[in-house]
């Protein structure tokens, strides 16, 4: 399986993401430039974190209209895999590839810290190798990560088992205190109905290098490779 | 061609901040009276901010030699040291105090932008940022507004730019109420030999301006930074620049890519004093001239005047001198990143800078005459001992009353904004982007940053206790350097070099200048002793307000250290209950300048803590020997707040407490809260006790077995003082509680 990481001009996690998939996991990776329309034959597209086009309007609002995104949307609609992390997740919601929206954090402040998440389902490419009760320590770093969806949308999300991760405490309890940004029901990540597009606010690639003393994020990335790699 | 003749006089010169004798000097350099454009050029280039005219005499006395030094201080945009394996580290700290006082958000944001440009203009990719912040009375709404704005400004700019903020310090004192200090440091990595110089040469080579449009923001910003803040300062708002981190990110990527083309002769960012500063400094260094067509500069507004274009401090711009014939490669790179790249002139023979506007020669000046080391004035300022030193000399340690309750003092210190957790601040900064911050999950005294692709890591720290320096500039500044080195040694690293940000009041005040001279001497003493040369930095004078007097003298030290083997990092936190806790260094009755007597007892004038370089070096040597045996579970230096604060900070991470005994020979408050120097706490597995004591006994260092790590309880001399989790809760929430009041 070949992974492509999209490089928007203001992406700042593109190199981290390429390093995690390529150097740490040994997958074949390629950078995809935002002005291109060619996905270079990748099977799996990653939209990395950052501030794609400065994000002065609304995170991800402009990126959604970039040339590469037409190709990414076509790829997703054909059933191809797409993962959006942080700003990538914001772009996916703007492009309507996953349901819901990401509002400003409840505190109205940017939040950068380690938080814990646990898998809400094992029925997904990202979570099928995870222990559902295990809390994973993963960094977040965002100003707009407060996941929201209307009542009908939420029902559909739950009925179709589309919630991927919940914020929890270090013992795996999903509590209000463990919710860093005010996200509805502590939702930290979701998938689409077809289960080929994934969005999450926490950064698994930042918890992958053993040098940094935490490889909880690698478990999520490995889950992908062990299933389809 | 004749220069535009709209002549100036000494009154205009004084309005622009020049002295009458400086106006005379300009007339004699030019052999005629300058026009307004030329006078404006000299006013900014000879401002303190650009020329260091009041500080250079003393800065020259600092130690600059070292085996690892790759650029001499002041020669390039930032310091450059060899860290081995063919890798060089570029680093620098810079102030943005005055803009932050007037417009905290943009002032701080553009400070971050400017310091990062200094790093990547050399060809190095920034991999870590730090900052050092000082604010006033936290009870004031204005201070809260400044604090919130500065933190948001640093966060919004740095977060979007995508370089992790890995360390810093925040300090509060009433003296910073009008004039906060905002110092930002950036650290980058570059392959040896692939750096770019800030130089221009080769007649006919094209000169490009790249990046953002030039606007009317920040005009006379350098001059603004070179005067006292008064009630009229709000009128200087146009002197504050506006930052755009997205443009900076594009400029970073495009600049580093352009350097790969081999078409670049030299490059310099545009910060203070804009186009005139980069054209003159690059030309003076290359002993070349330049002709610049100002009407070619892409501007944000219509009809900008020549002096406005010359002096604009619009952000996210660079000047590039390219090799003639190879310029297309550079144009292609900037086209790819959708950035301006416009030829605005070319290099000429001779040493004159000629600026044209629509074919009219609007300024004609010799480059050399503008710059530091060239024609810029150099002044020896008068200085004498300040009157307040008498009050410090009158301080008697014995006169400090015993506290009624040790528990009260512990609560006071653990929740004092100077000592409590700065979580409210640093959680607004992205600290994990770039995936190199090794301190996120394994905290050490210094921030540890992975140098990917090598076995090495960097150890980074910023330190300065302004109270100590106020009490004794020479000793206090030596302590600042010592603490930085101690932090690096406690983290497993070897101190390499420093950068400094010298924040002082008005240099024309002899008492302020006395502080400055003492600080430089103390820095020189300590840098020589630790073998950490000064790679450069920034001088910020005029940090005072018309009604508050000067701020505490604050020479902030940014130090870089190296761990040759990143797996040898030492962390600061306790590992297991039952581990033994030792303190190394001498325990004394010294309470001078401690946070404890300053805020708990309200003693505003007291002596600087006792300090000797020999004792400090002995501590470092001993810590390194212990590291060599790999027996330390934790190492944490004793600094602000004293031993008690060091112990609780060691406990928080794993929620472990401590049970210790003090010493009857020393007053208990001094034992727990005194800030005597050259001490560190080391914890070890009890099995390693014989090895540790053998090492310690082989040296002359004083040491003491304090007690042991507990599973959470805090006990001192058999008295229980709660548990680490409840202390931790108070420590973590103190700053946020004050800000929410």
mmCIF file of C-alpha atoms in Angstrom, chain B residues 193-538:
data_model
loop_
_atom_site.group_PDB
_atom_site.id
_atom_site.type_symbol
_atom_site.label_atom_id
_atom_site.label_comp_id
_atom_site.label_asym_id
_atom_site.label_seq_id
_atom_site.Cartn_x
_atom_site.Cartn_y
_atom_site.Cartn_z
ATOM 1 C CA UNK B 193 28.886 24.506 4.998
ATOM 2 C CA UNK B 194 25.349 25.012 3.682
ATOM 3 C CA UNK B 195 24.718 28.288 5.462
ATOM 4 C CA UNK B 196 24.018 31.539 3.688
ATOM 5 C CA UNK B 197 25.695 34.788 4.590
ATOM 6 C CA UNK B 198 24.164 38.242 4.917
ATOM 7 C CA UNK B 199 26.444 39.686 2.258
ATOM 8 C CA UNK B 200 26.333 41.405 -1.098
ATOM 9 C CA UNK B 201 29.008 41.640 -3.780
ATOM 10 C CA UNK B 202 29.623 41.329 -7.506
ATOM 11 C CA UNK B 203 28.706 44.348 -9.630
ATOM 12 C CA UNK B 204 25.707 43.601 -11.824
ATOM 13 C CA UNK B 205 24.253 40.928 -9.567
ATOM 14 C CA UNK B 206 20.498 41.421 -9.197
ATOM 15 C CA UNK B 207 18.894 42.355 -5.878
ATOM 16 C CA UNK B 208 15.458 40.905 -5.123
ATOM 17 C CA UNK B 209 12.862 41.666 -2.522
ATOM 18 C CA UNK B 210 10.845 38.558 -1.677
ATOM 19 C CA UNK B 211 7.795 37.850 0.447
ATOM 20 C CA UNK B 212 5.113 40.249 1.577
ATOM 21 C CA UNK B 213 4.207 43.644 0.184
ATOM 22 C CA UNK B 214 5.724 46.691 1.827
ATOM 23 C CA UNK B 215 3.261 48.828 3.759
ATOM 24 C CA UNK B 216 3.254 51.757 6.109
ATOM 25 C CA UNK B 217 3.404 49.611 9.227
ATOM 26 C CA UNK B 218 6.309 49.740 11.587
ATOM 27 C CA UNK B 219 7.871 52.905 10.166
ATOM 28 C CA UNK B 220 10.395 54.211 12.674
ATOM 29 C CA UNK B 221 9.864 51.053 14.755
ATOM 30 C CA UNK B 222 13.586 50.835 15.469
ATOM 31 C CA UNK B 223 13.593 54.425 16.624
ATOM 32 C CA UNK B 224 10.474 53.740 18.697
ATOM 33 C CA UNK B 225 12.295 50.874 20.399
ATOM 34 C CA UNK B 226 15.028 53.343 21.291
ATOM 35 C CA UNK B 227 13.138 55.702 23.555
ATOM 36 C CA UNK B 228 11.262 55.582 26.836
ATOM 37 C CA UNK B 229 7.614 54.577 26.929
ATOM 38 C CA UNK B 230 5.436 57.540 27.847
ATOM 39 C CA UNK B 231 1.738 58.254 27.902
ATOM 40 C CA UNK B 232 2.118 59.459 24.325
ATOM 41 C CA UNK B 233 3.438 56.054 23.245
ATOM 42 C CA UNK B 234 -0.021 54.896 22.186
ATOM 43 C CA UNK B 235 0.323 57.489 19.418
ATOM 44 C CA UNK B 236 3.226 55.396 18.148
ATOM 45 C CA UNK B 237 0.818 52.612 17.228
ATOM 46 C CA UNK B 238 1.809 52.772 13.531
ATOM 47 C CA UNK B 239 5.300 51.844 14.783
ATOM 48 C CA UNK B 240 3.969 48.383 15.612
ATOM 49 C CA UNK B 241 4.165 45.855 12.796
ATOM 50 C CA UNK B 242 1.469 43.372 11.840
ATOM 51 C CA UNK B 243 2.371 39.722 11.440
ATOM 52 C CA UNK B 244 1.131 37.031 9.052
ATOM 53 C CA UNK B 245 2.425 33.588 10.062
ATOM 54 C CA UNK B 246 1.116 31.981 6.896
ATOM 55 C CA UNK B 247 3.334 34.258 4.800
ATOM 56 C CA UNK B 248 6.222 33.438 7.143
ATOM 57 C CA UNK B 249 5.684 29.705 6.631
ATOM 58 C CA UNK B 250 5.729 30.210 2.856
ATOM 59 C CA UNK B 251 8.822 32.391 3.154
ATOM 60 C CA UNK B 252 10.548 29.709 5.242
ATOM 61 C CA UNK B 253 9.912 26.936 2.750
ATOM 62 C CA UNK B 254 10.688 29.108 -0.272
ATOM 63 C CA UNK B 255 13.885 30.514 1.251
ATOM 64 C CA UNK B 256 15.241 27.096 2.197
ATOM 65 C CA UNK B 257 14.365 25.797 -1.256
ATOM 66 C CA UNK B 258 15.971 28.818 -2.937
ATOM 67 C CA UNK B 259 19.192 28.190 -1.022
ATOM 68 C CA UNK B 260 19.361 24.733 -2.577
ATOM 69 C CA UNK B 261 19.633 26.361 -6.040
ATOM 70 C CA UNK B 262 23.192 27.658 -5.490
ATOM 71 C CA UNK B 263 22.102 30.922 -7.108
ATOM 72 C CA UNK B 264 22.243 32.941 -3.911
ATOM 73 C CA UNK B 265 25.122 35.257 -3.034
ATOM 74 C CA UNK B 266 23.580 36.532 0.185
ATOM 75 C CA UNK B 267 20.318 36.893 2.004
ATOM 76 C CA UNK B 268 19.077 38.904 4.935
ATOM 77 C CA UNK B 269 15.679 39.208 6.495
ATOM 78 C CA UNK B 270 13.991 42.528 6.871
ATOM 79 C CA UNK B 271 13.314 43.311 10.467
ATOM 80 C CA UNK B 272 14.143 46.548 12.179
ATOM 81 C CA UNK B 273 14.668 49.405 9.726
ATOM 82 C CA UNK B 274 13.500 47.330 6.749
ATOM 83 C CA UNK B 275 15.059 47.774 3.321
ATOM 84 C CA UNK B 276 17.639 50.323 4.416
ATOM 85 C CA UNK B 277 18.980 47.990 7.079
ATOM 86 C CA UNK B 278 19.389 44.929 4.871
ATOM 87 C CA UNK B 279 20.783 46.850 1.880
ATOM 88 C CA UNK B 280 23.326 48.719 3.996
ATOM 89 C CA UNK B 281 24.451 45.826 6.190
ATOM 90 C CA UNK B 282 24.827 43.393 3.282
ATOM 91 C CA UNK B 283 26.648 45.971 1.151
ATOM 92 C CA UNK B 284 28.944 47.102 3.952
ATOM 93 C CA UNK B 285 29.931 43.509 4.662
ATOM 94 C CA UNK B 286 30.685 42.797 0.995
ATOM 95 C CA UNK B 287 32.306 46.198 0.488
ATOM 96 C CA UNK B 288 30.037 46.790 -2.484
ATOM 97 C CA UNK B 289 27.517 49.379 -3.517
ATOM 98 C CA UNK B 290 23.926 49.022 -4.608
ATOM 99 C CA UNK B 291 21.426 50.859 -6.709
ATOM 100 C CA UNK B 292 17.807 50.366 -5.669
ATOM 101 C CA UNK B 293 14.695 51.427 -7.589
ATOM 102 C CA UNK B 294 12.172 52.018 -4.828
ATOM 103 C CA UNK B 295 9.267 52.304 -7.269
ATOM 104 C CA UNK B 296 9.779 48.601 -8.114
ATOM 105 C CA UNK B 297 9.095 47.531 -4.516
ATOM 106 C CA UNK B 298 5.635 45.898 -4.313
ATOM 107 C CA UNK B 299 3.696 48.112 -1.906
ATOM 108 C CA UNK B 300 0.484 47.663 -0.023
ATOM 109 C CA UNK B 301 -0.540 51.295 -0.310
ATOM 110 C CA UNK B 302 -0.473 53.748 -3.210
ATOM 111 C CA UNK B 303 1.890 56.711 -3.225
ATOM 112 C CA UNK B 304 4.245 55.657 -0.480
ATOM 113 C CA UNK B 305 7.044 58.152 0.065
ATOM 114 C CA UNK B 306 10.640 57.042 -0.520
ATOM 115 C CA UNK B 307 11.488 57.184 3.181
ATOM 116 C CA UNK B 308 8.376 55.176 4.008
ATOM 117 C CA UNK B 309 9.438 52.403 1.647
ATOM 118 C CA UNK B 310 13.001 52.522 2.937
ATOM 119 C CA UNK B 311 12.045 52.341 6.604
ATOM 120 C CA UNK B 312 8.905 50.195 6.518
ATOM 121 C CA UNK B 313 9.137 47.279 8.910
ATOM 122 C CA UNK B 314 6.451 45.247 7.169
ATOM 123 C CA UNK B 315 6.982 41.651 8.155
ATOM 124 C CA UNK B 316 7.758 38.462 6.244
ATOM 125 C CA UNK B 317 10.197 39.986 3.724
ATOM 126 C CA UNK B 318 13.761 39.159 2.710
ATOM 127 C CA UNK B 319 16.421 40.740 0.548
ATOM 128 C CA UNK B 320 18.255 38.363 -1.754
ATOM 129 C CA UNK B 321 21.336 39.061 -3.831
ATOM 130 C CA UNK B 322 21.516 36.493 -6.607
ATOM 131 C CA UNK B 323 24.223 35.506 -9.037
ATOM 132 C CA UNK B 324 23.545 37.146 -12.381
ATOM 133 C CA UNK B 325 22.352 34.605 -14.916
ATOM 134 C CA UNK B 326 21.043 32.183 -12.311
ATOM 135 C CA UNK B 327 18.116 34.287 -11.130
ATOM 136 C CA UNK B 328 15.471 32.236 -12.947
ATOM 137 C CA UNK B 329 15.962 29.356 -10.497
ATOM 138 C CA UNK B 330 15.103 31.682 -7.628
ATOM 139 C CA UNK B 331 12.128 33.202 -9.430
ATOM 140 C CA UNK B 332 10.780 29.675 -10.034
ATOM 141 C CA UNK B 333 10.964 28.758 -6.356
ATOM 142 C CA UNK B 334 9.068 31.845 -5.215
ATOM 143 C CA UNK B 335 6.542 31.368 -8.023
ATOM 144 C CA UNK B 336 5.924 27.840 -6.702
ATOM 145 C CA UNK B 337 5.180 29.235 -3.234
ATOM 146 C CA UNK B 338 3.056 32.126 -4.649
ATOM 147 C CA UNK B 339 5.320 34.768 -3.134
ATOM 148 C CA UNK B 340 6.594 38.046 -4.533
ATOM 149 C CA UNK B 341 10.104 37.918 -5.907
ATOM 150 C CA UNK B 342 10.847 41.207 -7.591
ATOM 151 C CA UNK B 343 14.141 42.623 -8.741
ATOM 152 C CA UNK B 344 14.502 46.066 -7.154
ATOM 153 C CA UNK B 345 18.093 46.847 -7.923
ATOM 154 C CA UNK B 346 21.589 45.597 -8.554
ATOM 155 C CA UNK B 347 24.992 45.470 -6.973
ATOM 156 C CA UNK B 348 27.454 48.157 -8.049
ATOM 157 C CA UNK B 349 31.129 48.850 -7.624
ATOM 158 C CA UNK B 350 32.045 51.327 -4.964
ATOM 159 C CA UNK B 351 30.380 51.513 -1.599
ATOM 160 C CA UNK B 352 27.484 53.857 -2.165
ATOM 161 C CA UNK B 353 23.833 53.055 -1.819
ATOM 162 C CA UNK B 354 21.787 54.984 -4.344
ATOM 163 C CA UNK B 355 18.034 54.922 -4.062
ATOM 164 C CA UNK B 356 15.872 56.047 -6.977
ATOM 165 C CA UNK B 357 12.177 56.776 -7.209
ATOM 166 C CA UNK B 358 10.898 57.011 -10.798
ATOM 167 C CA UNK B 359 14.423 57.843 -12.032
ATOM 168 C CA UNK B 360 14.909 60.542 -9.436
ATOM 169 C CA UNK B 361 17.824 59.973 -7.060
ATOM 170 C CA UNK B 362 16.201 60.342 -3.645
ATOM 171 C CA UNK B 363 19.050 59.233 -1.382
ATOM 172 C CA UNK B 364 22.764 58.651 -1.834
ATOM 173 C CA UNK B 365 24.717 57.409 1.164
ATOM 174 C CA UNK B 366 27.863 55.324 1.802
ATOM 175 C CA UNK B 367 26.771 51.915 3.178
ATOM 176 C CA UNK B 368 29.703 51.744 5.551
ATOM 177 C CA UNK B 369 28.709 55.001 7.246
ATOM 178 C CA UNK B 370 25.419 53.519 8.424
ATOM 179 C CA UNK B 371 26.465 50.350 10.155
ATOM 180 C CA UNK B 372 27.855 49.104 13.395
ATOM 181 C CA UNK B 373 31.594 48.730 13.058
ATOM 182 C CA UNK B 374 31.527 51.351 10.316
ATOM 183 C CA UNK B 375 30.421 54.963 10.603
ATOM 184 C CA UNK B 376 27.749 54.440 13.238
ATOM 185 C CA UNK B 377 28.550 56.385 16.405
ATOM 186 C CA UNK B 378 30.084 54.647 19.400
ATOM 187 C CA UNK B 379 29.573 56.115 22.836
ATOM 188 C CA UNK B 380 31.147 55.565 26.219
ATOM 189 C CA UNK B 381 28.398 56.263 28.713
ATOM 190 C CA UNK B 382 28.861 57.433 32.238
ATOM 191 C CA UNK B 383 27.874 55.177 35.061
ATOM 192 C CA UNK B 384 27.839 55.160 38.824
ATOM 193 C CA UNK B 385 26.529 53.033 41.639
ATOM 194 C CA UNK B 386 22.768 53.429 42.129
ATOM 195 C CA UNK B 387 21.412 54.925 45.347
ATOM 196 C CA UNK B 388 19.245 51.891 46.069
ATOM 197 C CA UNK B 389 22.332 49.753 46.717
ATOM 198 C CA UNK B 390 22.537 51.340 50.154
ATOM 199 C CA UNK B 391 19.228 49.720 51.018
ATOM 200 C CA UNK B 392 20.540 46.404 49.770
ATOM 201 C CA UNK B 393 23.711 46.779 51.805
ATOM 202 C CA UNK B 394 21.567 47.415 54.879
ATOM 203 C CA UNK B 395 19.834 44.040 54.547
ATOM 204 C CA UNK B 396 20.582 41.573 57.334
ATOM 205 C CA UNK B 397 19.742 37.934 56.887
ATOM 206 C CA UNK B 398 19.305 37.512 60.677
ATOM 207 C CA UNK B 399 16.648 40.229 60.734
ATOM 208 C CA UNK B 400 14.260 38.164 58.620
ATOM 209 C CA UNK B 401 11.488 36.984 60.960
ATOM 210 C CA UNK B 402 10.782 33.263 61.295
ATOM 211 C CA UNK B 403 7.508 32.352 59.617
ATOM 212 C CA UNK B 404 4.641 31.452 61.906
ATOM 213 C CA UNK B 405 3.835 28.392 59.893
ATOM 214 C CA UNK B 406 6.009 26.536 57.373
ATOM 215 C CA UNK B 407 2.819 25.195 55.797
ATOM 216 C CA UNK B 408 1.676 28.756 55.041
ATOM 217 C CA UNK B 409 4.934 29.522 53.285
ATOM 218 C CA UNK B 410 4.695 26.306 51.267
ATOM 219 C CA UNK B 411 1.188 27.266 50.135
ATOM 220 C CA UNK B 412 2.272 30.822 49.372
ATOM 221 C CA UNK B 413 5.214 29.715 47.234
ATOM 222 C CA UNK B 414 3.504 26.816 45.427
ATOM 223 C CA UNK B 415 0.695 29.149 44.332
ATOM 224 C CA UNK B 416 2.795 32.263 43.665
ATOM 225 C CA UNK B 417 2.598 33.105 39.938
ATOM 226 C CA UNK B 418 6.398 33.251 39.741
ATOM 227 C CA UNK B 419 6.726 29.655 40.938
ATOM 228 C CA UNK B 420 3.382 27.975 40.159
ATOM 229 C CA UNK B 421 2.781 26.035 36.974
ATOM 230 C CA UNK B 422 2.811 28.102 33.776
ATOM 231 C CA UNK B 423 0.411 25.612 32.175
ATOM 232 C CA UNK B 424 -2.097 28.357 31.374
ATOM 233 C CA UNK B 425 0.629 29.934 29.235
ATOM 234 C CA UNK B 426 2.427 27.034 27.605
ATOM 235 C CA UNK B 427 -0.638 24.976 26.770
ATOM 236 C CA UNK B 428 -1.492 27.709 24.279
ATOM 237 C CA UNK B 429 1.763 26.986 22.430
ATOM 238 C CA UNK B 430 2.112 23.979 20.160
ATOM 239 C CA UNK B 431 4.943 22.077 21.840
ATOM 240 C CA UNK B 432 4.745 18.806 19.912
ATOM 241 C CA UNK B 433 4.712 19.807 16.226
ATOM 242 C CA UNK B 434 7.827 18.650 14.419
ATOM 243 C CA UNK B 435 7.980 15.508 16.577
ATOM 244 C CA UNK B 436 11.345 16.364 18.095
ATOM 245 C CA UNK B 437 10.421 17.606 21.578
ATOM 246 C CA UNK B 438 11.738 14.888 23.889
ATOM 247 C CA UNK B 439 10.581 16.745 27.008
ATOM 248 C CA UNK B 440 6.845 16.257 26.436
ATOM 249 C CA UNK B 441 6.864 12.824 27.997
ATOM 250 C CA UNK B 442 10.229 12.988 29.747
ATOM 251 C CA UNK B 443 10.701 16.428 31.332
ATOM 252 C CA UNK B 444 14.198 17.649 32.226
ATOM 253 C CA UNK B 445 15.546 20.938 33.584
ATOM 254 C CA UNK B 446 16.380 22.024 30.031
ATOM 255 C CA UNK B 447 14.195 21.297 27.005
ATOM 256 C CA UNK B 448 15.600 18.322 25.102
ATOM 257 C CA UNK B 449 15.166 18.393 21.341
ATOM 258 C CA UNK B 450 15.974 15.494 19.042
ATOM 259 C CA UNK B 451 18.426 16.139 16.207
ATOM 260 C CA UNK B 452 16.931 13.608 13.845
ATOM 261 C CA UNK B 453 19.251 11.434 11.845
ATOM 262 C CA UNK B 454 22.013 11.703 14.438
ATOM 263 C CA UNK B 455 22.645 10.249 17.897
ATOM 264 C CA UNK B 456 22.484 13.771 19.319
ATOM 265 C CA UNK B 457 19.964 15.981 21.027
ATOM 266 C CA UNK B 458 20.023 19.668 21.903
ATOM 267 C CA UNK B 459 19.458 20.903 25.451
ATOM 268 C CA UNK B 460 17.904 24.397 25.471
ATOM 269 C CA UNK B 461 17.111 26.810 28.246
ATOM 270 C CA UNK B 462 16.446 30.507 28.954
ATOM 271 C CA UNK B 463 17.255 31.872 32.393
ATOM 272 C CA UNK B 464 17.423 35.141 34.274
ATOM 273 C CA UNK B 465 16.394 36.013 37.799
ATOM 274 C CA UNK B 466 15.851 39.773 37.516
ATOM 275 C CA UNK B 467 15.694 40.201 41.309
ATOM 276 C CA UNK B 468 19.231 38.879 41.715
ATOM 277 C CA UNK B 469 20.528 41.199 39.005
ATOM 278 C CA UNK B 470 18.846 44.211 40.575
ATOM 279 C CA UNK B 471 20.608 43.366 43.854
ATOM 280 C CA UNK B 472 24.008 42.732 42.229
ATOM 281 C CA UNK B 473 24.239 42.954 38.430
ATOM 282 C CA UNK B 474 27.629 41.258 38.172
ATOM 283 C CA UNK B 475 26.918 38.351 40.489
ATOM 284 C CA UNK B 476 23.279 38.062 39.415
ATOM 285 C CA UNK B 477 24.186 37.773 35.745
ATOM 286 C CA UNK B 478 26.874 35.197 36.513
ATOM 287 C CA UNK B 479 24.130 33.264 38.321
ATOM 288 C CA UNK B 480 21.864 33.504 35.246
ATOM 289 C CA UNK B 481 24.596 31.912 33.110
ATOM 290 C CA UNK B 482 25.309 29.359 35.854
ATOM 291 C CA UNK B 483 21.682 28.374 36.165
ATOM 292 C CA UNK B 484 21.404 27.889 32.418
ATOM 293 C CA UNK B 485 24.493 25.678 32.424
ATOM 294 C CA UNK B 486 23.244 23.816 35.513
ATOM 295 C CA UNK B 487 19.921 23.111 33.793
ATOM 296 C CA UNK B 488 21.769 21.640 30.835
ATOM 297 C CA UNK B 489 24.104 19.541 32.989
ATOM 298 C CA UNK B 490 21.140 18.260 35.062
ATOM 299 C CA UNK B 491 19.505 17.172 31.782
ATOM 300 C CA UNK B 492 22.471 15.130 30.600
ATOM 301 C CA UNK B 493 23.975 17.719 28.289
ATOM 302 C CA UNK B 494 27.169 19.668 27.803
ATOM 303 C CA UNK B 495 26.808 23.492 27.744
ATOM 304 C CA UNK B 496 28.025 24.878 24.394
ATOM 305 C CA UNK B 497 27.278 28.575 23.899
ATOM 306 C CA UNK B 498 24.897 31.371 24.761
ATOM 307 C CA UNK B 499 22.851 34.097 23.143
ATOM 308 C CA UNK B 500 21.676 37.021 25.238
ATOM 309 C CA UNK B 501 18.850 39.510 25.359
ATOM 310 C CA UNK B 502 19.931 42.484 27.428
ATOM 311 C CA UNK B 503 16.849 44.287 28.741
ATOM 312 C CA UNK B 504 17.693 47.481 30.618
ATOM 313 C CA UNK B 505 16.367 50.994 31.241
ATOM 314 C CA UNK B 506 17.595 54.230 29.710
ATOM 315 C CA UNK B 507 21.380 54.075 29.049
ATOM 316 C CA UNK B 508 21.708 57.808 29.596
ATOM 317 C CA UNK B 509 20.795 57.188 33.237
ATOM 318 C CA UNK B 510 24.179 56.480 34.899
ATOM 319 C CA UNK B 511 22.575 54.145 37.454
ATOM 320 C CA UNK B 512 21.016 52.072 34.697
ATOM 321 C CA UNK B 513 24.292 52.017 32.793
ATOM 322 C CA UNK B 514 26.068 50.827 35.935
ATOM 323 C CA UNK B 515 23.687 47.866 35.983
ATOM 324 C CA UNK B 516 24.447 47.212 32.327
ATOM 325 C CA UNK B 517 28.222 47.286 32.831
ATOM 326 C CA UNK B 518 27.996 44.968 35.842
ATOM 327 C CA UNK B 519 25.821 42.526 33.939
ATOM 328 C CA UNK B 520 28.275 42.364 31.044
ATOM 329 C CA UNK B 521 31.163 41.764 33.437
ATOM 330 C CA UNK B 522 29.282 38.991 35.237
ATOM 331 C CA UNK B 523 28.331 37.372 31.963
ATOM 332 C CA UNK B 524 31.917 37.516 30.799
ATOM 333 C CA UNK B 525 33.163 35.948 34.045
ATOM 334 C CA UNK B 526 30.683 33.085 33.887
ATOM 335 C CA UNK B 527 30.858 32.407 30.142
ATOM 336 C CA UNK B 528 34.627 32.162 30.395
ATOM 337 C CA UNK B 529 34.385 29.764 33.348
ATOM 338 C CA UNK B 530 31.853 27.462 31.662
ATOM 339 C CA UNK B 531 33.471 27.635 28.228
ATOM 340 C CA UNK B 532 30.250 28.940 26.705
ATOM 341 C CA UNK B 533 31.097 31.811 24.342
ATOM 342 C CA UNK B 534 28.637 34.559 23.519
ATOM 343 C CA UNK B 535 27.325 34.132 19.968
ATOM 344 C CA UNK B 536 25.401 37.393 19.859
ATOM 345 C CA UNK B 537 21.977 38.531 20.823
ATOM 346 C CA UNK B 538 20.133 41.753 21.266
#
